[in-house]
JSON list of C-alpha atoms in Angstrom, two decimals:
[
{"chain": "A", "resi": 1, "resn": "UNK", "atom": "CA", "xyz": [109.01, 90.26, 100.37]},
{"chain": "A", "resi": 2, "resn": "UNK", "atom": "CA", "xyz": [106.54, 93.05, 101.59]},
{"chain": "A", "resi": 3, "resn": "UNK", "atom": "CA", "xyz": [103.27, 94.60, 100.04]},
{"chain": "A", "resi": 4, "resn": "UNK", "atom": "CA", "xyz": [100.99, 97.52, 102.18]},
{"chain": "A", "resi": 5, "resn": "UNK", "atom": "CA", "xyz": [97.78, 97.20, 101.90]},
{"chain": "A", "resi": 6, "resn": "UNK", "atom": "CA", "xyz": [95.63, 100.28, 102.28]},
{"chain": "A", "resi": 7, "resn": "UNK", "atom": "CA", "xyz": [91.74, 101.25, 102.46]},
{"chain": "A", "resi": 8, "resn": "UNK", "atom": "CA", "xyz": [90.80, 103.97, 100.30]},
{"chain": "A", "resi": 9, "resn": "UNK", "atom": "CA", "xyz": [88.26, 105.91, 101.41]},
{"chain": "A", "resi": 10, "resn": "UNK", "atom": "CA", "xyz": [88.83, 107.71, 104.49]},
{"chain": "A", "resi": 11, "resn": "UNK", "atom": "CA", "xyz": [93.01, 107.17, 104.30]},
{"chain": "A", "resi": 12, "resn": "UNK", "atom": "CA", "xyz": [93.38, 108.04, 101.04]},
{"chain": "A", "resi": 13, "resn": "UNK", "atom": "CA", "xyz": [90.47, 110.28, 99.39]},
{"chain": "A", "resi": 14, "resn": "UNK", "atom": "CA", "xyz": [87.41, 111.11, 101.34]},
{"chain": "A", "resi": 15, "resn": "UNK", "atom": "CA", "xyz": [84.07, 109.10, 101.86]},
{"chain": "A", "resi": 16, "resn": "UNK", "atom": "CA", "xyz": [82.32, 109.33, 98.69]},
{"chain": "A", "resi": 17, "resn": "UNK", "atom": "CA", "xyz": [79.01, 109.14, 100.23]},
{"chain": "A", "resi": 18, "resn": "UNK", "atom": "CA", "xyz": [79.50, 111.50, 102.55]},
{"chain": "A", "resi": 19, "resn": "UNK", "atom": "CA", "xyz": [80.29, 113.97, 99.48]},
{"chain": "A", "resi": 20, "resn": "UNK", "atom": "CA", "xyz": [76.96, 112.67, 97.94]},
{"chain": "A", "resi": 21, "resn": "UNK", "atom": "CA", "xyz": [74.86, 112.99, 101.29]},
{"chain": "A", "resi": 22, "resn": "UNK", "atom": "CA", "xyz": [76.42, 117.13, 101.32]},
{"chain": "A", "resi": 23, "resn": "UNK", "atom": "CA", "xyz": [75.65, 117.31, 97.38]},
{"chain": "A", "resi": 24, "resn": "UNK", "atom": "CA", "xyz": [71.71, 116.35, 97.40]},
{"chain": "A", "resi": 25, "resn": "UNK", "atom": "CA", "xyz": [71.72, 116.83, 100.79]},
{"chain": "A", "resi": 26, "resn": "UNK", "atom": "CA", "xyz": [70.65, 113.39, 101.99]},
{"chain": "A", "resi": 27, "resn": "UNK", "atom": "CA", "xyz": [71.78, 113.39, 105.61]},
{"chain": "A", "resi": 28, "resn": "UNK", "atom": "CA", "xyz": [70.80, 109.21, 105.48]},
{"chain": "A", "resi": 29, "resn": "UNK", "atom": "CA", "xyz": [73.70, 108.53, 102.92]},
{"chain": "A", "resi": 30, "resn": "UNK", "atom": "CA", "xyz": [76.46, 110.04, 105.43]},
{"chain": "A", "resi": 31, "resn": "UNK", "atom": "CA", "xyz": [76.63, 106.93, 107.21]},
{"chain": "A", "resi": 32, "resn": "UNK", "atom": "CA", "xyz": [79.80, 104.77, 106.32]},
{"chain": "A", "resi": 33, "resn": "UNK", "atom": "CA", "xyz": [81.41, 101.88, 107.67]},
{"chain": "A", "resi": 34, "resn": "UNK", "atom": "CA", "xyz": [83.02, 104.29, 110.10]},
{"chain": "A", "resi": 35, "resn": "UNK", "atom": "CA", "xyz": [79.50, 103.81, 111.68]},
{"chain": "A", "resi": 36, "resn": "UNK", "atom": "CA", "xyz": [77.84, 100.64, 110.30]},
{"chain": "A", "resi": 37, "resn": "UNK", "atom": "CA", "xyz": [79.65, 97.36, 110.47]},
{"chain": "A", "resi": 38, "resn": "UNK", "atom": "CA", "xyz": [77.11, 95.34, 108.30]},
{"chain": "A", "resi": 39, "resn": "UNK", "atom": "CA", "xyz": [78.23, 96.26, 105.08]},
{"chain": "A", "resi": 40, "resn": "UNK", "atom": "CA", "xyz": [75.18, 94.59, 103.23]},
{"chain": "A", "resi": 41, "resn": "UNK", "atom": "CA", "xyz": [73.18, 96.20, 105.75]},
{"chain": "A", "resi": 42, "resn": "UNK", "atom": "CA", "xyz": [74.97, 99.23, 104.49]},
{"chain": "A", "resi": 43, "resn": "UNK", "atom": "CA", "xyz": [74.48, 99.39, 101.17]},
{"chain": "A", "resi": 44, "resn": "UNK", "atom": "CA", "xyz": [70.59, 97.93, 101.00]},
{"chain": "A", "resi": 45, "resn": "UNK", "atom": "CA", "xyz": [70.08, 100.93, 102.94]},
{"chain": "A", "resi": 46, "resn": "UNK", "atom": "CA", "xyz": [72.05, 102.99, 100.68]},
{"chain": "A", "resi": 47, "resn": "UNK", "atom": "CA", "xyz": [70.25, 101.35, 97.44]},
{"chain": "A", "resi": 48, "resn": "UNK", "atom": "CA", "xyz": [66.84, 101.56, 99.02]},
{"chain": "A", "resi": 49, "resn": "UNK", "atom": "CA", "xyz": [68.09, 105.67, 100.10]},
{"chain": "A", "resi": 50, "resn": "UNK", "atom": "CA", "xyz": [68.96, 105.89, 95.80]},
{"chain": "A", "resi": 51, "resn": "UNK", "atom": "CA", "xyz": [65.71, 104.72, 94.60]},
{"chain": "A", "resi": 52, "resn": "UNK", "atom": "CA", "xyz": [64.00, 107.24, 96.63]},
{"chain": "A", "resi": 53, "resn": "UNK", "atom": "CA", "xyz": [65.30, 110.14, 95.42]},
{"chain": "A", "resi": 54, "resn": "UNK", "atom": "CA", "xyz": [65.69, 108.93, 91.91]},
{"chain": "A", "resi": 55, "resn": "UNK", "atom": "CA", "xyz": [69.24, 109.23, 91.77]},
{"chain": "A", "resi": 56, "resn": "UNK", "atom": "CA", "xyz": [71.15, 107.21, 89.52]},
{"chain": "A", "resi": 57, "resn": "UNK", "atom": "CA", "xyz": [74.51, 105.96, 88.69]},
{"chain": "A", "resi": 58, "resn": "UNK", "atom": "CA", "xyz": [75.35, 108.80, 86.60]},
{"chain": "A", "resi": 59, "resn": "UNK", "atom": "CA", "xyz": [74.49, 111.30, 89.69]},
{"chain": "A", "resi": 60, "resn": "UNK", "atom": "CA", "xyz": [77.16, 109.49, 91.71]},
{"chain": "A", "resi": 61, "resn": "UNK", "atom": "CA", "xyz": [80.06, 109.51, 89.43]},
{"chain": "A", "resi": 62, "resn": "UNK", "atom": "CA", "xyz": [79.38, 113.38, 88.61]},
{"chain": "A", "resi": 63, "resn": "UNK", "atom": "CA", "xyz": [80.35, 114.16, 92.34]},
{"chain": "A", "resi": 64, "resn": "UNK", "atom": "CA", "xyz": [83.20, 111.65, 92.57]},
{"chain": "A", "resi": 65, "resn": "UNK", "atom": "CA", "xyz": [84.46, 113.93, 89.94]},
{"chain": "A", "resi": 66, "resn": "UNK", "atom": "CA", "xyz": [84.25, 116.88, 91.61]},
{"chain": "A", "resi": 67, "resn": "UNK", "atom": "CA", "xyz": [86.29, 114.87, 95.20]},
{"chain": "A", "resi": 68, "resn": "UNK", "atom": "CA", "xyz": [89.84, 115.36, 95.17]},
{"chain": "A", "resi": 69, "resn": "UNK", "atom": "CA", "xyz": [92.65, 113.08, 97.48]},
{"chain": "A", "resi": 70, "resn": "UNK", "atom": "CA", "xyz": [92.77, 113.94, 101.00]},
{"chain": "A", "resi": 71, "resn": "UNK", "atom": "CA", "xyz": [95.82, 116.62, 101.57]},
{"chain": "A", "resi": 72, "resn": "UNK", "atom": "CA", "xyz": [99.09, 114.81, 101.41]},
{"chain": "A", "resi": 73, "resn": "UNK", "atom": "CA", "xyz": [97.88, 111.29, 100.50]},
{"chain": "A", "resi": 74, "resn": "UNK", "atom": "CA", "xyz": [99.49, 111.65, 96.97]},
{"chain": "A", "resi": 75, "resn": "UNK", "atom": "CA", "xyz": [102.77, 112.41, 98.40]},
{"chain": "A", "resi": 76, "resn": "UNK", "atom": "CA", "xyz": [102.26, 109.77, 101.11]},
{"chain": "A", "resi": 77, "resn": "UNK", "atom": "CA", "xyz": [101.14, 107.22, 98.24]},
{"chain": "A", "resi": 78, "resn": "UNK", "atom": "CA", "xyz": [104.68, 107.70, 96.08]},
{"chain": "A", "resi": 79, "resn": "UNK", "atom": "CA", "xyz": [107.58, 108.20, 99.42]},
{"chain": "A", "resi": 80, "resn": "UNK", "atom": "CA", "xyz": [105.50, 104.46, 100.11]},
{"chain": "A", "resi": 81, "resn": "UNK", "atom": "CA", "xyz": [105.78, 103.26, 96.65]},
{"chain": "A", "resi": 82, "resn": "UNK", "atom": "CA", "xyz": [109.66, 103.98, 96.33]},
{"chain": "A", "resi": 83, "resn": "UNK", "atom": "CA", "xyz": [110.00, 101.02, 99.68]},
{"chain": "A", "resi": 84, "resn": "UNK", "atom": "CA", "xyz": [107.27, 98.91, 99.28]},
{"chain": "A", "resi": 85, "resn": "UNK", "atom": "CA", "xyz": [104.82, 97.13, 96.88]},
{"chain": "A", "resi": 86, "resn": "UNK", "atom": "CA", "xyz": [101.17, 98.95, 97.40]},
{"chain": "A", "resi": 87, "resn": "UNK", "atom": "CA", "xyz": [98.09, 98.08, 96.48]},
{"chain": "A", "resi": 88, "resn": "UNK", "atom": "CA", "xyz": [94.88, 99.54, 97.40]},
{"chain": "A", "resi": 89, "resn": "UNK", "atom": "CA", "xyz": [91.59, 97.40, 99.14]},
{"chain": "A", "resi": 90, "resn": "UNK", "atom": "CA", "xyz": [88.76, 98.93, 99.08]},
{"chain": "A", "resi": 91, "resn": "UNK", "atom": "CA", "xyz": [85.01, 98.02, 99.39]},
{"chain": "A", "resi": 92, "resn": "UNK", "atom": "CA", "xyz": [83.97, 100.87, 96.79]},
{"chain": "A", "resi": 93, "resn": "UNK", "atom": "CA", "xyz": [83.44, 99.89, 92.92]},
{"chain": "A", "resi": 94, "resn": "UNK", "atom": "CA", "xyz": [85.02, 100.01, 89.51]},
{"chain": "A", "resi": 95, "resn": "UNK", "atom": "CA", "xyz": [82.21, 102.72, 88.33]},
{"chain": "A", "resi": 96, "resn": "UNK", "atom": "CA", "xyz": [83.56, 104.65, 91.71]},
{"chain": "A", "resi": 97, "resn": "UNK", "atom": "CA", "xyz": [87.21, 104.36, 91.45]},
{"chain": "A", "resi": 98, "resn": "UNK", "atom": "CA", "xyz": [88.77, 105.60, 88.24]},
{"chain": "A", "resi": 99, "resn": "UNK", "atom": "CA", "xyz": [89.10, 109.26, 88.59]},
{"chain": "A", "resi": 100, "resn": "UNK", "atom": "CA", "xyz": [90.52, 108.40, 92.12]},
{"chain": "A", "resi": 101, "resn": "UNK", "atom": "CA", "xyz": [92.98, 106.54, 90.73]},
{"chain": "A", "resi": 102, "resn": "UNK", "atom": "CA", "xyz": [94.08, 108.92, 87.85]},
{"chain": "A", "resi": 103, "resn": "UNK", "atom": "CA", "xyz": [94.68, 111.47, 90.83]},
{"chain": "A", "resi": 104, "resn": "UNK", "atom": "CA", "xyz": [96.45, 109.13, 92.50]},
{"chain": "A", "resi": 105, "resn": "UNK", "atom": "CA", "xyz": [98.97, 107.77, 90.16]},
{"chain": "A", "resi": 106, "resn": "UNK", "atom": "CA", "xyz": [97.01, 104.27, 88.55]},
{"chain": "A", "resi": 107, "resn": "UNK", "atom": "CA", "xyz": [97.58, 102.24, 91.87]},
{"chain": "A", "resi": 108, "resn": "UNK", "atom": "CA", "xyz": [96.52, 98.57, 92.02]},
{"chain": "A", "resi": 109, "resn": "UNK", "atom": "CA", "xyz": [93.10, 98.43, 93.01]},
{"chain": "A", "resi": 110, "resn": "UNK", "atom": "CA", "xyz": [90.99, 95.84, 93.81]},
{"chain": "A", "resi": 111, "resn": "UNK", "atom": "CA", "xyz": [87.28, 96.24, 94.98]},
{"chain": "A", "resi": 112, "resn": "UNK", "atom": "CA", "xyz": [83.59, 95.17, 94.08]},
{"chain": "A", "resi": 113, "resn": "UNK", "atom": "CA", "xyz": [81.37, 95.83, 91.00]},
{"chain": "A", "resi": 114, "resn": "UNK", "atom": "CA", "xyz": [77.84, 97.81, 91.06]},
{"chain": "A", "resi": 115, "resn": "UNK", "atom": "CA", "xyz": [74.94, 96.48, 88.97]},
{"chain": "A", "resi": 116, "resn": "UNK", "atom": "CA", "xyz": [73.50, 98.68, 86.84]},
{"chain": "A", "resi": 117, "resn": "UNK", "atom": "CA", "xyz": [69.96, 98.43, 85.25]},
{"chain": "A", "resi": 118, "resn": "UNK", "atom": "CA", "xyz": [69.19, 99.74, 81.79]},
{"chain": "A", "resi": 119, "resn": "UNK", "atom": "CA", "xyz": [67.91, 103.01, 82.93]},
{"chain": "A", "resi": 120, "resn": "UNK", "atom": "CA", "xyz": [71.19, 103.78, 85.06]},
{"chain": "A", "resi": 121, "resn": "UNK", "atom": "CA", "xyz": [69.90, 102.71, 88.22]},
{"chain": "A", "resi": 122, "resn": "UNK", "atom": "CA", "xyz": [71.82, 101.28, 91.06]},
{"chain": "A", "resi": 123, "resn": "UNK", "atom": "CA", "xyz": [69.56, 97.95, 90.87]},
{"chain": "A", "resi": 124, "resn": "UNK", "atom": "CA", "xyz": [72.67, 95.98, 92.99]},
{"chain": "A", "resi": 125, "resn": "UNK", "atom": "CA", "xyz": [76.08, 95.46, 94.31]},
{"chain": "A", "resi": 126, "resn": "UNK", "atom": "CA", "xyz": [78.16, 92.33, 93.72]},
{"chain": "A", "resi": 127, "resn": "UNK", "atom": "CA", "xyz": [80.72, 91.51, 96.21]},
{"chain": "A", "resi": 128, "resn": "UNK", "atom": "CA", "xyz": [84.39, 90.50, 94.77]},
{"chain": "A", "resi": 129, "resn": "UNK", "atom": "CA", "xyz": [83.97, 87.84, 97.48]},
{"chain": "A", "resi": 130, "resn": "UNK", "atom": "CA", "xyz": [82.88, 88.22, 100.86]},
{"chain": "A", "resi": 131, "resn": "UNK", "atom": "CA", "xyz": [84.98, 89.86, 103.64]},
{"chain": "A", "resi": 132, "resn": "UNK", "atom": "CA", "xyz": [87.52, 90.16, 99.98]},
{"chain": "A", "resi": 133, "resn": "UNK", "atom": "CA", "xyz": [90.37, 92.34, 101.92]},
{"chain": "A", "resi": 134, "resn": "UNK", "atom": "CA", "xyz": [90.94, 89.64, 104.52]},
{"chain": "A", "resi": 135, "resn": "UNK", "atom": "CA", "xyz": [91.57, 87.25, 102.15]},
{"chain": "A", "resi": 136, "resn": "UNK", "atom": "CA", "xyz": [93.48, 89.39, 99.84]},
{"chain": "A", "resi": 137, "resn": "UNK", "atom": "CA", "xyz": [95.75, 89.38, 102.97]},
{"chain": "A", "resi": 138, "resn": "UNK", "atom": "CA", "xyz": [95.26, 85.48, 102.92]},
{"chain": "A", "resi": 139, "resn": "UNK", "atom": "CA", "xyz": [96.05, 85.48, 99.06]},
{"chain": "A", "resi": 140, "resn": "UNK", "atom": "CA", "xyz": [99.50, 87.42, 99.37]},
{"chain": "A", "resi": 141, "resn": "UNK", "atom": "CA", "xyz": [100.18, 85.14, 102.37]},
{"chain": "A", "resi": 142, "resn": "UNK", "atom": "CA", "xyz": [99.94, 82.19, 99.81]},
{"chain": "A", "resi": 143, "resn": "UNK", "atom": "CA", "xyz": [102.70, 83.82, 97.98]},
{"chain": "A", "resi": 144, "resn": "UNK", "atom": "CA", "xyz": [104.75, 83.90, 100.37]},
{"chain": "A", "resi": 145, "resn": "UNK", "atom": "CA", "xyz": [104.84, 87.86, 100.89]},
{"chain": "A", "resi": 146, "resn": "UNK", "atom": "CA", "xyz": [104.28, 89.61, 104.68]},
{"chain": "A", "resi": 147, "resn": "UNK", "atom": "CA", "xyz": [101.74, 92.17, 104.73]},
{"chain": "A", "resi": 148, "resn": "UNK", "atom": "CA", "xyz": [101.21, 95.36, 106.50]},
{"chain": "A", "resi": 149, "resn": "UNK", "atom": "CA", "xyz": [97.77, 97.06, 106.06]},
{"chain": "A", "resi": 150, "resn": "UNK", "atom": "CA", "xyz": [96.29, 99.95, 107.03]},
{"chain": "A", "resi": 151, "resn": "UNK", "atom": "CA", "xyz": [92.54, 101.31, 107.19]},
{"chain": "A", "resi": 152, "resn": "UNK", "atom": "CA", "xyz": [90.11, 103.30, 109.71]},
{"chain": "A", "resi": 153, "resn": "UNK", "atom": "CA", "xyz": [86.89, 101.34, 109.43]},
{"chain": "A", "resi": 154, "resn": "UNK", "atom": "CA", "xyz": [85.17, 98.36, 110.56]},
{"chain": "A", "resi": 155, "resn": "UNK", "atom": "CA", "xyz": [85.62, 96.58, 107.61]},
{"chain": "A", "resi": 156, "resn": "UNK", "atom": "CA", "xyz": [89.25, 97.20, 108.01]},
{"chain": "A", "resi": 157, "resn": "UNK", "atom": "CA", "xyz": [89.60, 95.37, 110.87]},
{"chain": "A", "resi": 158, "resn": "UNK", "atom": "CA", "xyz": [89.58, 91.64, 109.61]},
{"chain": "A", "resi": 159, "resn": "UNK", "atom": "CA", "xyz": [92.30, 92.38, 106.87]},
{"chain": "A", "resi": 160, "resn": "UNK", "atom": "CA", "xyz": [94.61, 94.62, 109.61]},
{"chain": "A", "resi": 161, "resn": "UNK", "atom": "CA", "xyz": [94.20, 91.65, 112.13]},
{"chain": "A", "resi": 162, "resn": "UNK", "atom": "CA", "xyz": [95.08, 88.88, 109.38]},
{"chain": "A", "resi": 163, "resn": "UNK", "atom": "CA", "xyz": [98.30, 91.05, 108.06]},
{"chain": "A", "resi": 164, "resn": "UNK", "atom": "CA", "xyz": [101.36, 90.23, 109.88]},
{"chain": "A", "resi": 165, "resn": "UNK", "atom": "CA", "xyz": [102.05, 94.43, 110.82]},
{"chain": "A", "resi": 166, "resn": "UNK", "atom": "CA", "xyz": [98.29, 96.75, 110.70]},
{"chain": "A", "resi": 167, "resn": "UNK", "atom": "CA", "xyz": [97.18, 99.88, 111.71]},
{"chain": "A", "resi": 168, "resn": "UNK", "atom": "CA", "xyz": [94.39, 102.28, 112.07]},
{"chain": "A", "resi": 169, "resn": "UNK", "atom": "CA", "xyz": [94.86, 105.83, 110.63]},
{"chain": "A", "resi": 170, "resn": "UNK", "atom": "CA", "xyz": [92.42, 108.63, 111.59]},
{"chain": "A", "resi": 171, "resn": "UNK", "atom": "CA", "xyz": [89.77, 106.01, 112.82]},
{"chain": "A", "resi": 172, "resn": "UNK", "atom": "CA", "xyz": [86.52, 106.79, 114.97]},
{"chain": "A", "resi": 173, "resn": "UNK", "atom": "CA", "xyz": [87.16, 107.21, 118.45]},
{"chain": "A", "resi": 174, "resn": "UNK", "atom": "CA", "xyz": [84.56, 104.34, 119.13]},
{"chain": "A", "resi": 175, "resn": "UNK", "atom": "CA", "xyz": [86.47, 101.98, 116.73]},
{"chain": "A", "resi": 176, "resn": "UNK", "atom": "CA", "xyz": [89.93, 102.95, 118.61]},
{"chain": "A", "resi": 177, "resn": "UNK", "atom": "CA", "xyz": [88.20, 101.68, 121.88]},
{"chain": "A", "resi": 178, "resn": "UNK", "atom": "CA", "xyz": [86.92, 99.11, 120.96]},
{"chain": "A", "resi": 179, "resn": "UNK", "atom": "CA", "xyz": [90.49, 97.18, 119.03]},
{"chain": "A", "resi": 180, "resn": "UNK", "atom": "CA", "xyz": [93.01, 99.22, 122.25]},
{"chain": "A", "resi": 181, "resn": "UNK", "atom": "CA", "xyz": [95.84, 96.61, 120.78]},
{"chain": "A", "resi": 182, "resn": "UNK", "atom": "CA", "xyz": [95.90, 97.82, 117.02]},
{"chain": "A", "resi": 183, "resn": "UNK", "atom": "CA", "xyz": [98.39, 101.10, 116.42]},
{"chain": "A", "resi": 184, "resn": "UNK", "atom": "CA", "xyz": [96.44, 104.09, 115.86]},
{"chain": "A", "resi": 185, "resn": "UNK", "atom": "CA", "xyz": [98.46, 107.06, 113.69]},
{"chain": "A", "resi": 186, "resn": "UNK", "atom": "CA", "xyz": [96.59, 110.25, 112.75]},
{"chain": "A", "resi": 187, "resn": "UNK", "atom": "CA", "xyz": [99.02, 111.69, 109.97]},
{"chain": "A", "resi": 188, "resn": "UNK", "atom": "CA", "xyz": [100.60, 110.14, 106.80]},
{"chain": "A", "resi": 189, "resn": "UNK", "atom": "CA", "xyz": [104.20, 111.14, 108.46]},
{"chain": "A", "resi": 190, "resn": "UNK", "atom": "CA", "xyz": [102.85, 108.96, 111.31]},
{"chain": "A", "resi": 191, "resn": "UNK", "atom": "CA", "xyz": [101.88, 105.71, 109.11]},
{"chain": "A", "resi": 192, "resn": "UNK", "atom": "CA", "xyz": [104.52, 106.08, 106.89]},
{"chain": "A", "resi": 193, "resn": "UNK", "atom": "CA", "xyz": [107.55, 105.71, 110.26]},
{"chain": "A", "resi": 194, "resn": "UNK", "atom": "CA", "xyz": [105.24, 102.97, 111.49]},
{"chain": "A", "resi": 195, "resn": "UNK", "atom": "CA", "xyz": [105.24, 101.08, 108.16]},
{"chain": "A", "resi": 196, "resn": "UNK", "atom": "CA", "xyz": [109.00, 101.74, 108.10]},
{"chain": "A", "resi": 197, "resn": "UNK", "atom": "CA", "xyz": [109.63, 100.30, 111.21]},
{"chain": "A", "resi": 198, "resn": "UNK", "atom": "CA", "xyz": [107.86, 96.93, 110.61]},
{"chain": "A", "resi": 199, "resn": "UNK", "atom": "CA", "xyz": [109.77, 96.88, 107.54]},
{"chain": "A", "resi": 200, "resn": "UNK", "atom": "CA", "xyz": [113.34, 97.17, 109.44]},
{"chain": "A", "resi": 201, "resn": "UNK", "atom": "CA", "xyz": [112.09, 94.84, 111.96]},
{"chain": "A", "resi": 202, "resn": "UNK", "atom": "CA", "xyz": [111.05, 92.20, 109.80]}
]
């Protein structure tokens, strides 16, 4: 028994801070795990970014619904879904992911929660549980299932090196150097033959 586990943003829709940063036009909130491996780090920064500009939740979620999937991730998505169990890891939030996942067909999801104050404010972030797509990995390994996953960011690498097949798609050059033994693909044809051919293998 197999299930794929797969990042979201950055394999399968774009960064949706990077669409905020080029919306207000805060160059601070373009940095992403891509570039930061501290996630709390990360998102204090981002929080603390927020506050400053006086943009609330509401301001968020009315460019997420303007971002669309990346070209040929739907397609990518259901050829997957007709071999495999899928289901999505991701380090983004409920109040983020909905309209991603109506474009993308309702796949499983599971990722962290934002804390909002009463005037719509970002006031905090609440982890699922820490370093959650590693042991998601661990979790399906309890149930006896092998697991390929798939992501291009730091926090990708824990839950690619814990699955028994993983693989970095479009990733950083400085993240590609840095793990030299994990596969690197750059298209969906690409990471869809490579998934294949764990699956045949195993």
């Amino acid at each position: 028994m197999f299930v794929v586990c797969l990042d979201l943003e950055g394999v399968l829709v774009p960064e949706i801070w990077i669409g905020v940063s080029k919306k207000t036009g805060i160059d601070e909130l373009k940095l992403t795990t891509r570039d930061i491996s501290d996630y709390d780090l990360l998102m204090k920064r981002r929080i603390g970014i927020l506050d400053q500009h006086n943009l609330k939740l509401k301001d968020i979620q009315d460019v997420i619904a303007t971002i669309k999937p990346l070209d040929g991730a739907e397609k990518f998505l259901n050829d997957l879904r007709e071999i495999t169990q899928v289901v999505i890891l991701s380090d983004t939030f409920t109040q983020f992911a909905s309209p991603l996942m109506k474009q993308l067909g309702w796949p499983a999801i599971f990722c962290n929660e934002l804390i909002i104050d009463k005037t719509n404010r970002i006031a905090d972030y609440k982890l699922r549980q820490k370093d959650g797509k590693k042991h998601a990995v661990m979790g399906f390994h309890s149930m006896g299932f092998k697991v390929i996953a798939a992501g291009d960011s730091y926090n990708d690498l824990s839950m690619i090196r814990e699955a028994d097949g993983g693989v970095l798609f479009c990733p950083p050059e400085k993240i590609i150097g840095e793990n030299p033994d994990i596969p690197v693909t750059f298209t969906y044809d690409e990471l869809l033959s490579n998934i294949k051919m764990f699956l045949e293998k195993n």
